[in-house]
Amino acid sequence: MVEKNKIYEIEISGLGTSGEGVGRLNDFTIFVEGALPTEKILAEIIEVKKNYAVGKLIKILRESSERVKPFCPIYENCGGCQLQHLSYAAQLKWKRQQVVDAVQRIGKIHGAEIFSTLGMKNPLRYRNKMQFPVGKNLAVGCYARGSHKIIDTDSCLIQKELADKVLAVTKKILQRFNISAYDEDSHKGILRHIMCRVGFNNELMLVLVTAVKNLPNEKSVVKAIRAELPEVSTIQQNIQTFHNNVILGRETKILFGRPTIKDKICNLEFNISARSFFQVNTAQAEILYKTAKDFAELTGKEILIDAYCGTGTIGLFMAKSAYKVFGIEIVNAAIDDAKKNARENKIRNAEFIVGDVVKILPRLDISADVVFVDPPRAGCDKKVLETFAAMNPARIVYVSCNPATLARDLAILKELGYSAKKIQPVDMFPFSSHVEAVAQIVKNI
């Protein structure tokens, strides 16, 4: 029996889905944050559940050869990264194994070829978007591990350098004008988050997320930011008045500049608004999309469906190699951006439609040759997958940010007459536990 508050010696044999060490003790699974496979450790049990326990790392008795010193001074407390203590090569191997385990254990699929994870040559300074929560005394940074306590920081080495400057300047100006931080317990205060996006040629968007409709000293704040951040292309206020943990609200006001900035994937330029989805790692997004295009096996004659199309990035990337692209997305602002992106990139064979995929696809009354889908972490509803299958495509290309839901959906598609042939993991988020994967799924003959 494993007892709470006791210290045990544990052999770590693997990593959990959040990057925590996994070991066994008296036929009980133990999760220990910060521990690595092959290590022998001392851990204090801090939580005991019916089928597992959680331990706190006390001492490493035998260290893994893959353990490295974290490069970030606040890594031990910050919840933004989970794997800085593991070598990057080992991270890539583990991320592939995550996909293998999910596909085989959850999906019960054993015939798909799963390639090595595609990583980055330089896995630092890759994030083009950061969202910093704001707390008491205008502490701004990332949440501590497993809590909503904010770790105040001046720099984050996985974000663009310009974002560090945004962080420093914005904190100073908000303090100067006494803009209070939002308190999620009392639901009082003004500033909830500071969000920035860095686009092509360091084009900068700054978004102040507030719990109130009117930003105090708005004109003075904007003037001060522009004086110290000449790089800023647009300053916006997003209004989030609800008492919940959702970062962005439904209303966004332009305080300076235009509604969007531009970023570039390969030779295509994309307009990005505050609420639009766009890949946060532009360099790896190119690799992801090229993989998806290879898996689509386009000849120029295909009708392609881009479900959950967002601002149209993947559909437009594919359009020049397809006959016709239909992009579907439920967010109005994203479709507006997609249409604008198509016009500005002079792509005329792409049509973008607002609405629910399940309702829109039957109305199109077409047979798709290829369906591309990039769903949220929850994956696809079974009705969505059934709708895809009813269109009788030769191939489905599925981009996943969650191996577990990918595996579940592959199992459903197998019942609908489709088989996963190839899966390519891509490291979009170095030093985190997340992994993206592109799956080629073909219709059974």
CSV table of C-alpha atoms in Angstrom, one decimal:
chain,number,residue,atom,x,y,z
A,1,MET,CA,0.0,0.0,0.0
A,2,VAL,CA,1.3,3.5,-0.9
A,3,GLU,CA,0.8,6.0,1.9
A,4,LYS,CA,0.5,9.8,1.7
A,5,ASN,CA,3.4,11.9,3.1
A,6,LYS,CA,5.8,8.9,3.0
A,7,ILE,CA,9.0,8.9,1.0
A,8,TYR,CA,9.7,6.0,-1.3
A,9,GLU,CA,12.5,4.9,-3.6
A,10,ILE,CA,11.1,4.6,-7.2
A,11,GLU,CA,12.4,3.5,-10.5
A,12,ILE,CA,11.1,5.7,-13.4
A,13,SER,CA,10.3,3.7,-16.5
A,14,GLY,CA,8.5,6.2,-18.7
A,15,LEU,CA,6.9,9.6,-19.2
A,16,GLY,CA,3.2,10.5,-18.9
A,17,THR,CA,1.3,12.6,-21.4
A,18,SER,CA,2.2,15.8,-19.5
A,19,GLY,CA,5.9,15.0,-19.4
A,20,GLU,CA,5.9,13.7,-15.8
A,21,GLY,CA,7.9,10.7,-14.8
A,22,VAL,CA,6.0,7.4,-14.4
A,23,GLY,CA,7.1,4.6,-12.1
A,24,ARG,CA,5.6,1.6,-10.3
A,25,LEU,CA,5.5,0.9,-6.6
A,26,ASN,CA,3.7,-2.1,-5.1
A,27,ASP,CA,1.8,-2.5,-8.4
A,28,PHE,CA,0.7,1.1,-8.1
A,29,THR,CA,1.4,3.7,-10.8
A,30,ILE,CA,3.3,6.8,-9.5
A,31,PHE,CA,3.5,10.1,-11.3
A,32,VAL,CA,6.5,12.3,-10.4
A,33,GLU,CA,7.0,15.7,-12.0
A,34,GLY,CA,10.6,16.4,-13.0
A,35,ALA,CA,11.7,12.7,-13.0
A,36,LEU,CA,12.9,11.0,-16.2
A,37,PRO,CA,13.0,7.4,-17.5
A,38,THR,CA,15.9,5.2,-16.2
A,39,GLU,CA,16.2,7.3,-13.1
A,40,LYS,CA,16.1,6.0,-9.6
A,41,ILE,CA,14.6,8.7,-7.3
A,42,LEU,CA,13.3,9.4,-3.8
A,43,ALA,CA,9.8,10.9,-4.0
A,44,GLU,CA,7.3,12.0,-1.3
A,45,ILE,CA,3.7,10.9,-2.0
A,46,ILE,CA,1.5,14.0,-2.0
A,47,GLU,CA,-1.7,12.5,-3.4
A,48,VAL,CA,-3.2,9.0,-3.4
A,49,LYS,CA,-6.0,8.1,-5.7
A,50,LYS,CA,-7.8,4.7,-6.4
A,51,ASN,CA,-5.5,3.6,-9.2
A,52,TYR,CA,-2.5,5.9,-9.0
A,53,ALA,CA,-0.5,8.3,-6.7
A,54,VAL,CA,1.3,11.6,-7.3
A,55,GLY,CA,4.8,12.0,-5.8
A,56,LYS,CA,7.1,15.0,-5.3
A,57,LEU,CA,10.7,14.6,-6.4
A,58,ILE,CA,13.0,14.8,-3.4
A,59,LYS,CA,16.3,13.4,-4.7
A,60,ILE,CA,17.7,11.8,-7.8
A,61,LEU,CA,19.7,8.7,-6.8
A,62,ARG,CA,20.6,7.7,-10.4
A,63,GLU,CA,20.5,10.4,-13.1
A,64,SER,CA,19.4,9.8,-16.7
A,65,SER,CA,22.0,10.4,-19.4
A,66,GLU,CA,19.3,12.5,-21.2
A,67,ARG,CA,18.9,15.0,-18.3
A,68,VAL,CA,20.1,18.5,-19.0
A,69,LYS,CA,20.2,21.8,-17.1
A,70,PRO,CA,17.1,24.0,-17.9
A,71,PHE,CA,18.0,27.2,-19.7
A,72,CYS,CA,15.2,29.3,-18.1
A,73,PRO,CA,15.8,30.7,-14.6
A,74,ILE,CA,12.1,30.3,-13.6
A,75,TYR,CA,11.6,26.9,-15.2
A,76,GLU,CA,11.1,25.0,-11.9
A,77,ASN,CA,8.1,27.2,-11.0
A,78,CYS,CA,6.7,28.3,-14.4
A,79,GLY,CA,4.0,26.1,-16.1
A,80,GLY,CA,4.8,27.3,-19.6
A,81,CYS,CA,7.3,24.5,-20.4
A,82,GLN,CA,7.4,20.9,-19.1
A,83,LEU,CA,10.5,19.4,-20.7
A,84,GLN,CA,13.5,21.7,-20.4
A,85,HIS,CA,15.3,19.2,-18.2
A,86,LEU,CA,15.2,16.6,-21.0
A,87,SER,CA,17.5,16.8,-24.0
A,88,TYR,CA,15.9,18.0,-27.2
A,89,ALA,CA,16.7,14.8,-29.1
A,90,ALA,CA,15.1,12.7,-26.3
A,91,GLN,CA,12.0,15.0,-26.4
A,92,LEU,CA,11.5,14.2,-30.1
A,93,LYS,CA,11.8,10.5,-29.5
A,94,TRP,CA,9.3,10.7,-26.6
A,95,LYS,CA,6.8,12.7,-28.7
A,96,ARG,CA,6.8,10.0,-31.4
A,97,GLN,CA,6.3,7.4,-28.7
A,98,GLN,CA,3.3,9.4,-27.5
A,99,VAL,CA,1.7,9.1,-30.9
A,100,VAL,CA,2.6,5.4,-31.2
A,101,ASP,CA,1.2,4.5,-27.8
A,102,ALA,CA,-2.1,6.4,-28.4
A,103,VAL,CA,-2.7,5.0,-31.9
A,104,GLN,CA,-2.0,1.4,-30.8
A,105,ARG,CA,-3.6,1.4,-27.3
A,106,ILE,CA,-6.5,3.7,-27.9
A,107,GLY,CA,-7.2,3.3,-31.6
A,108,LYS,CA,-6.2,-0.4,-31.7
A,109,ILE,CA,-4.4,0.5,-35.0
A,110,HIS,CA,-1.2,-1.3,-35.8
A,111,GLY,CA,-0.7,-1.0,-39.6
A,112,ALA,CA,0.1,2.7,-39.8
A,113,GLU,CA,3.7,3.8,-40.5
A,114,ILE,CA,4.7,6.3,-37.8
A,115,PHE,CA,7.8,8.4,-38.7
A,116,SER,CA,10.4,10.1,-36.5
A,117,THR,CA,9.3,13.5,-35.1
A,118,LEU,CA,10.3,16.5,-37.2
A,119,GLY,CA,12.0,18.9,-34.9
A,120,MET,CA,13.6,22.4,-35.1
A,121,LYS,CA,17.2,23.2,-35.8
A,122,ASN,CA,17.0,25.9,-33.2
A,123,PRO,CA,14.1,25.3,-30.8
A,124,LEU,CA,14.3,28.7,-29.1
A,125,ARG,CA,12.4,32.0,-29.8
A,126,TYR,CA,9.8,30.3,-31.9
A,127,ARG,CA,6.5,31.5,-30.5
A,128,ASN,CA,4.9,34.4,-32.6
A,129,LYS,CA,2.0,34.8,-30.1
A,130,MET,CA,2.1,35.1,-26.3
A,131,GLN,CA,-0.7,35.6,-23.8
A,132,PHE,CA,0.4,36.8,-20.4
A,133,PRO,CA,-2.0,36.8,-17.4
A,134,VAL,CA,-1.9,39.9,-15.2
A,135,GLY,CA,-2.1,39.6,-11.4
A,136,LYS,CA,-1.7,41.5,-8.2
A,137,ASN,CA,0.7,44.5,-8.3
A,138,LEU,CA,0.7,44.1,-12.1
A,139,ALA,CA,2.7,40.9,-12.0
A,140,VAL,CA,2.8,39.7,-15.6
A,141,GLY,CA,4.1,36.3,-16.8
A,142,CYS,CA,3.0,32.7,-16.9
A,143,TYR,CA,0.9,30.6,-14.5
A,144,ALA,CA,2.8,28.5,-12.0
A,145,ARG,CA,2.6,24.8,-12.5
A,146,GLY,CA,-0.9,23.5,-11.7
A,147,SER,CA,-2.2,26.8,-10.4
A,148,HIS,CA,-3.3,30.3,-11.3
A,149,LYS,CA,-0.5,32.0,-9.4
A,150,ILE,CA,1.3,34.3,-11.8
A,151,ILE,CA,5.1,34.0,-12.1
A,152,ASP,CA,6.3,37.5,-12.8
A,153,THR,CA,8.9,37.6,-15.6
A,154,ASP,CA,10.7,39.9,-17.9
A,155,SER,CA,11.7,37.4,-20.5
A,156,CYS,CA,10.6,34.2,-22.1
A,157,LEU,CA,13.1,32.3,-24.2
A,158,ILE,CA,10.6,30.5,-26.3
A,159,GLN,CA,8.9,33.7,-27.5
A,160,LYS,CA,10.1,36.2,-30.1
A,161,GLU,CA,12.6,38.7,-28.8
A,162,LEU,CA,10.2,41.6,-29.6
A,163,ALA,CA,7.7,40.1,-27.2
A,164,ASP,CA,10.1,40.6,-24.3
A,165,LYS,CA,10.3,44.3,-25.1
A,166,VAL,CA,6.4,44.4,-25.3
A,167,LEU,CA,6.2,42.9,-21.9
A,168,ALA,CA,8.7,45.3,-20.3
A,169,VAL,CA,7.2,48.4,-21.9
A,170,THR,CA,3.6,47.5,-21.3
A,171,LYS,CA,4.2,46.7,-17.6
A,172,LYS,CA,5.9,50.0,-17.1
A,173,ILE,CA,3.2,52.1,-18.8
A,174,LEU,CA,0.3,50.3,-17.0
A,175,GLN,CA,2.0,51.0,-13.7
A,176,ARG,CA,2.5,54.7,-14.7
A,177,PHE,CA,-1.2,55.1,-15.4
A,178,ASN,CA,-2.3,53.0,-12.4
A,179,ILE,CA,-4.3,50.5,-14.5
A,180,SER,CA,-5.4,47.9,-11.9
A,181,ALA,CA,-5.0,44.1,-12.4
A,182,TYR,CA,-8.1,41.9,-12.7
A,183,ASP,CA,-8.8,39.7,-9.7
A,184,GLU,CA,-10.5,36.5,-10.8
A,185,ASP,CA,-11.8,35.7,-7.2
A,186,SER,CA,-13.5,39.1,-6.6
A,187,HIS,CA,-14.2,39.7,-10.3
A,188,LYS,CA,-12.9,43.3,-9.8
A,189,GLY,CA,-10.1,45.2,-11.6
A,190,ILE,CA,-9.3,46.1,-15.2
A,191,LEU,CA,-6.5,44.3,-17.0
A,192,ARG,CA,-6.8,40.5,-17.4
A,193,HIS,CA,-4.2,39.6,-20.0
A,194,ILE,CA,-1.6,41.2,-22.3
A,195,MET,CA,-1.5,39.5,-25.7
A,196,CYS,CA,0.9,40.1,-28.5
A,197,ARG,CA,1.5,38.7,-32.0
A,198,VAL,CA,4.7,39.2,-34.0
A,199,GLY,CA,4.2,38.8,-37.7
A,200,PHE,CA,6.3,39.0,-40.9
A,201,ASN,CA,9.1,41.5,-40.6
A,202,ASN,CA,8.4,41.9,-36.9
A,203,GLU,CA,5.0,43.5,-37.5
A,204,LEU,CA,3.6,43.8,-34.0
A,205,MET,CA,0.0,43.5,-32.6
A,206,LEU,CA,-0.6,44.4,-28.9
A,207,VAL,CA,-3.9,43.5,-27.3
A,208,LEU,CA,-5.0,44.6,-23.8
A,209,VAL,CA,-7.7,42.2,-22.5
A,210,THR,CA,-9.9,44.1,-20.0
A,211,ALA,CA,-12.7,43.2,-17.7
A,212,VAL,CA,-14.3,46.6,-18.4
A,213,LYS,CA,-15.5,48.3,-21.6
A,214,ASN,CA,-13.6,51.5,-21.1
A,215,LEU,CA,-9.9,51.6,-20.6
A,216,PRO,CA,-8.9,54.4,-18.2
A,217,ASN,CA,-6.7,57.1,-19.8
A,218,GLU,CA,-7.0,55.3,-23.1
A,219,LYS,CA,-5.5,58.0,-25.3
A,220,SER,CA,-2.6,58.6,-23.0
A,221,VAL,CA,-1.9,54.9,-22.6
A,222,VAL,CA,-1.9,54.4,-26.4
A,223,LYS,CA,0.3,57.5,-26.9
A,224,ALA,CA,2.8,56.2,-24.3
A,225,ILE,CA,3.0,52.7,-25.8
A,226,ARG,CA,3.5,54.1,-29.3
A,227,ALA,CA,6.3,56.3,-28.0
A,228,GLU,CA,8.2,53.4,-26.5
A,229,LEU,CA,7.2,50.8,-29.0
A,230,PRO,CA,7.6,52.3,-32.4
A,231,GLU,CA,7.4,48.8,-33.9
A,232,VAL,CA,3.7,48.5,-32.9
A,233,SER,CA,1.4,48.3,-35.9
A,234,THR,CA,-1.8,48.0,-34.0
A,235,ILE,CA,-3.0,48.4,-30.4
A,236,GLN,CA,-6.3,46.8,-29.6
A,237,GLN,CA,-8.6,46.3,-26.6
A,238,ASN,CA,-10.4,43.1,-26.2
A,239,ILE,CA,-13.3,43.1,-23.7
A,240,GLN,CA,-13.8,40.0,-21.6
A,241,THR,CA,-16.4,40.7,-18.9
A,242,PHE,CA,-17.4,37.1,-18.1
A,243,HIS,CA,-16.4,35.5,-14.8
A,244,ASN,CA,-14.5,32.6,-16.3
A,245,ASN,CA,-11.1,31.5,-17.5
A,246,VAL,CA,-11.6,32.2,-21.2
A,247,ILE,CA,-8.8,34.6,-22.3
A,248,LEU,CA,-10.5,36.6,-25.1
A,249,GLY,CA,-14.0,38.1,-25.2
A,250,ARG,CA,-16.3,38.6,-28.2
A,251,GLU,CA,-15.7,42.4,-28.7
A,252,THR,CA,-12.4,43.9,-29.8
A,253,LYS,CA,-11.8,47.7,-30.3
A,254,ILE,CA,-9.1,49.2,-32.4
A,255,LEU,CA,-7.2,51.8,-30.3
A,256,PHE,CA,-4.5,52.4,-32.9
A,257,GLY,CA,-3.7,51.1,-36.4
A,258,ARG,CA,-5.5,48.5,-38.5
A,259,PRO,CA,-7.4,45.4,-37.5
A,260,THR,CA,-4.8,42.8,-38.6
A,261,ILE,CA,-1.1,42.2,-39.0
A,262,LYS,CA,0.4,39.9,-41.6
A,263,ASP,CA,2.5,36.8,-41.3
A,264,LYS,CA,3.9,34.5,-44.0
A,265,ILE,CA,4.0,30.8,-44.6
A,266,CYS,CA,6.1,29.9,-47.7
A,267,ASN,CA,5.1,32.4,-50.3
A,268,LEU,CA,1.7,33.2,-49.0
A,269,GLU,CA,0.8,36.2,-46.8
A,270,PHE,CA,-2.0,36.0,-44.2
A,271,ASN,CA,-4.0,38.6,-42.4
A,272,ILE,CA,-4.3,37.8,-38.7
A,273,SER,CA,-6.8,39.5,-36.3
A,274,ALA,CA,-6.8,39.4,-32.5
A,275,ARG,CA,-9.2,36.4,-32.3
A,276,SER,CA,-8.1,34.5,-35.4
A,277,PHE,CA,-6.3,31.1,-35.1
A,278,PHE,CA,-2.9,31.1,-36.6
A,279,GLN,CA,-0.1,28.6,-36.0
A,280,VAL,CA,2.2,30.1,-33.2
A,281,ASN,CA,5.3,28.5,-34.7
A,282,THR,CA,5.6,29.8,-38.3
A,283,ALA,CA,8.8,27.8,-39.2
A,284,GLN,CA,7.3,24.5,-38.1
A,285,ALA,CA,3.9,25.4,-39.7
A,286,GLU,CA,5.6,25.3,-43.1
A,287,ILE,CA,6.9,21.8,-42.4
A,288,LEU,CA,3.4,20.7,-41.1
A,289,TYR,CA,1.7,22.1,-44.2
A,290,LYS,CA,4.2,20.6,-46.6
A,291,THR,CA,3.7,17.3,-45.0
A,292,ALA,CA,-0.1,17.6,-45.2
A,293,LYS,CA,0.3,18.5,-48.9
A,294,ASP,CA,2.4,15.5,-49.6
A,295,PHE,CA,-0.1,13.3,-47.8
A,296,ALA,CA,-3.0,14.8,-49.9
A,297,GLU,CA,-1.2,13.6,-53.1
A,298,LEU,CA,-2.8,16.4,-55.2
A,299,THR,CA,-2.6,16.4,-59.0
A,300,GLY,CA,-4.5,19.6,-59.7
A,301,LYS,CA,-7.8,17.9,-60.4
A,302,GLU,CA,-9.1,17.5,-56.9
A,303,ILE,CA,-12.0,19.1,-55.0
A,304,LEU,CA,-10.6,19.7,-51.5
A,305,ILE,CA,-12.6,20.4,-48.3
A,306,ASP,CA,-10.8,22.3,-45.6
A,307,ALA,CA,-12.8,21.7,-42.4
A,308,TYR,CA,-12.1,24.0,-39.4
A,309,CYS,CA,-10.3,26.2,-41.9
A,310,GLY,CA,-9.6,29.2,-39.6
A,311,THR,CA,-8.1,32.0,-41.6
A,312,GLY,CA,-7.7,29.7,-44.6
A,313,THR,CA,-4.0,29.0,-44.2
A,314,ILE,CA,-4.0,25.3,-45.2
A,315,GLY,CA,-6.7,25.6,-47.8
A,316,LEU,CA,-4.9,28.5,-49.5
A,317,PHE,CA,-1.6,26.6,-49.2
A,318,MET,CA,-3.2,23.7,-51.1
A,319,ALA,CA,-5.2,25.7,-53.6
A,320,LYS,CA,-2.6,26.0,-56.3
A,321,SER,CA,-2.3,22.2,-56.5
A,322,ALA,CA,-6.0,21.5,-56.4
A,323,TYR,CA,-9.0,22.2,-58.7
A,324,LYS,CA,-11.2,23.7,-56.1
A,325,VAL,CA,-11.0,24.3,-52.3
A,326,PHE,CA,-14.0,24.8,-50.0
A,327,GLY,CA,-13.1,26.1,-46.5
A,328,ILE,CA,-15.6,25.9,-43.6
A,329,GLU,CA,-15.3,27.6,-40.2
A,330,ILE,CA,-17.8,28.6,-37.6
A,331,VAL,CA,-16.0,31.9,-36.6
A,332,ASN,CA,-17.2,34.8,-38.7
A,333,ALA,CA,-14.0,36.9,-38.2
A,334,ALA,CA,-11.8,34.0,-39.3
A,335,ILE,CA,-13.8,33.6,-42.5
A,336,ASP,CA,-13.5,37.3,-43.2
A,337,ASP,CA,-9.7,37.0,-42.9
A,338,ALA,CA,-9.7,33.9,-45.1
A,339,LYS,CA,-11.6,35.7,-47.9
A,340,LYS,CA,-9.2,38.7,-47.6
A,341,ASN,CA,-6.2,36.3,-47.6
A,342,ALA,CA,-7.5,34.6,-50.8
A,343,ARG,CA,-7.9,38.0,-52.6
A,344,GLU,CA,-4.5,39.3,-51.5
A,345,ASN,CA,-2.7,36.1,-52.6
A,346,LYS,CA,-4.7,36.2,-55.9
A,347,ILE,CA,-6.2,32.7,-55.3
A,348,ARG,CA,-9.5,32.4,-57.1
A,349,ASN,CA,-10.3,28.7,-56.7
A,350,ALA,CA,-10.9,28.9,-52.9
A,351,GLU,CA,-14.4,29.5,-51.4
A,352,PHE,CA,-14.8,30.1,-47.7
A,353,ILE,CA,-18.1,29.5,-45.9
A,354,VAL,CA,-19.3,30.4,-42.3
A,355,GLY,CA,-21.0,27.6,-40.5
A,356,ASP,CA,-21.1,24.2,-38.8
A,357,VAL,CA,-19.2,21.6,-40.9
A,358,VAL,CA,-22.0,19.0,-40.3
A,359,LYS,CA,-24.7,21.3,-41.7
A,360,ILE,CA,-22.7,23.0,-44.5
A,361,LEU,CA,-21.1,19.9,-46.2
A,362,PRO,CA,-24.4,18.2,-47.1
A,363,ARG,CA,-25.7,21.5,-48.6
A,364,LEU,CA,-22.7,21.7,-50.9
A,365,ASP,CA,-23.9,18.5,-52.6
A,366,ILE,CA,-20.4,17.6,-53.9
A,367,SER,CA,-18.1,14.6,-53.8
A,368,ALA,CA,-14.8,15.6,-52.3
A,369,ASP,CA,-11.6,14.0,-53.5
A,370,VAL,CA,-9.6,15.0,-50.4
A,371,VAL,CA,-10.8,16.2,-47.0
A,372,PHE,CA,-8.4,18.1,-44.8
A,373,VAL,CA,-9.3,18.6,-41.1
A,374,ASP,CA,-7.4,20.4,-38.3
A,375,PRO,CA,-9.8,20.1,-35.3
A,376,PRO,CA,-9.3,21.5,-31.7
A,377,ARG,CA,-7.8,19.3,-29.0
A,378,ALA,CA,-11.2,17.5,-28.5
A,379,GLY,CA,-10.9,16.1,-32.0
A,380,CYS,CA,-13.9,15.5,-34.3
A,381,ASP,CA,-17.5,14.7,-33.3
A,382,LYS,CA,-18.5,11.3,-34.7
A,383,LYS,CA,-21.2,13.1,-36.9
A,384,VAL,CA,-18.4,15.1,-38.5
A,385,LEU,CA,-16.4,12.0,-39.3
A,386,GLU,CA,-19.6,10.4,-40.7
A,387,THR,CA,-20.2,13.5,-42.8
A,388,PHE,CA,-16.7,13.2,-44.2
A,389,ALA,CA,-17.1,9.5,-45.1
A,390,ALA,CA,-20.5,10.2,-46.7
A,391,MET,CA,-18.7,12.5,-49.2
A,392,ASN,CA,-16.6,9.5,-50.3
A,393,PRO,CA,-13.2,11.1,-50.5
A,394,ALA,CA,-10.2,9.1,-51.6
A,395,ARG,CA,-8.1,10.5,-48.8
A,396,ILE,CA,-8.5,12.3,-45.5
A,397,VAL,CA,-5.6,14.3,-44.1
A,398,TYR,CA,-6.0,14.8,-40.4
A,399,VAL,CA,-3.8,17.3,-38.5
A,400,SER,CA,-4.0,16.6,-34.7
A,401,CYS,CA,-2.7,18.4,-31.6
A,402,ASN,CA,-3.8,15.6,-29.4
A,403,PRO,CA,-2.7,12.0,-30.0
A,404,ALA,CA,-5.5,10.5,-27.8
A,405,THR,CA,-8.3,12.1,-29.8
A,406,LEU,CA,-6.5,11.4,-33.1
A,407,ALA,CA,-6.4,7.7,-32.1
A,408,ARG,CA,-10.1,7.7,-31.2
A,409,ASP,CA,-11.0,9.3,-34.5
A,410,LEU,CA,-8.9,7.0,-36.5
A,411,ALA,CA,-10.7,4.1,-34.9
A,412,ILE,CA,-14.1,5.6,-35.9
A,413,LEU,CA,-12.9,6.2,-39.4
A,414,LYS,CA,-11.8,2.6,-39.6
A,415,GLU,CA,-15.4,1.5,-38.9
A,416,LEU,CA,-16.4,3.9,-41.7
A,417,GLY,CA,-14.2,2.2,-44.3
A,418,TYR,CA,-11.0,4.3,-43.9
A,419,SER,CA,-7.5,3.2,-42.8
A,420,ALA,CA,-4.6,5.3,-41.5
A,421,LYS,CA,-1.5,4.7,-43.7
A,422,LYS,CA,1.1,7.2,-42.5
A,423,ILE,CA,1.5,9.4,-39.5
A,424,GLN,CA,4.1,12.2,-39.2
A,425,PRO,CA,4.7,13.7,-35.8
A,426,VAL,CA,5.8,17.4,-35.9
A,427,ASP,CA,7.3,19.3,-33.0
A,428,MET,CA,5.4,22.6,-33.0
A,429,PHE,CA,6.0,23.3,-29.3
A,430,PRO,CA,9.6,22.5,-28.2
A,431,PHE,CA,10.1,22.0,-24.5
A,432,SER,CA,6.4,21.4,-23.9
A,433,SER,CA,4.6,18.1,-23.7
A,434,HIS,CA,2.5,18.8,-26.8
A,435,VAL,CA,3.0,17.1,-30.2
A,436,GLU,CA,1.2,17.6,-33.5
A,437,ALA,CA,0.8,14.8,-36.0
A,438,VAL,CA,-0.3,14.6,-39.6
A,439,ALA,CA,-2.2,11.4,-40.6
A,440,GLN,CA,-2.9,10.2,-44.1
A,441,ILE,CA,-6.1,8.2,-44.1
A,442,VAL,CA,-7.2,6.4,-47.2
A,443,LYS,CA,-10.5,4.8,-48.3
A,444,ASN,CA,-10.4,1.0,-48.3
A,445,ILE,CA,-10.8,-0.5,-51.7
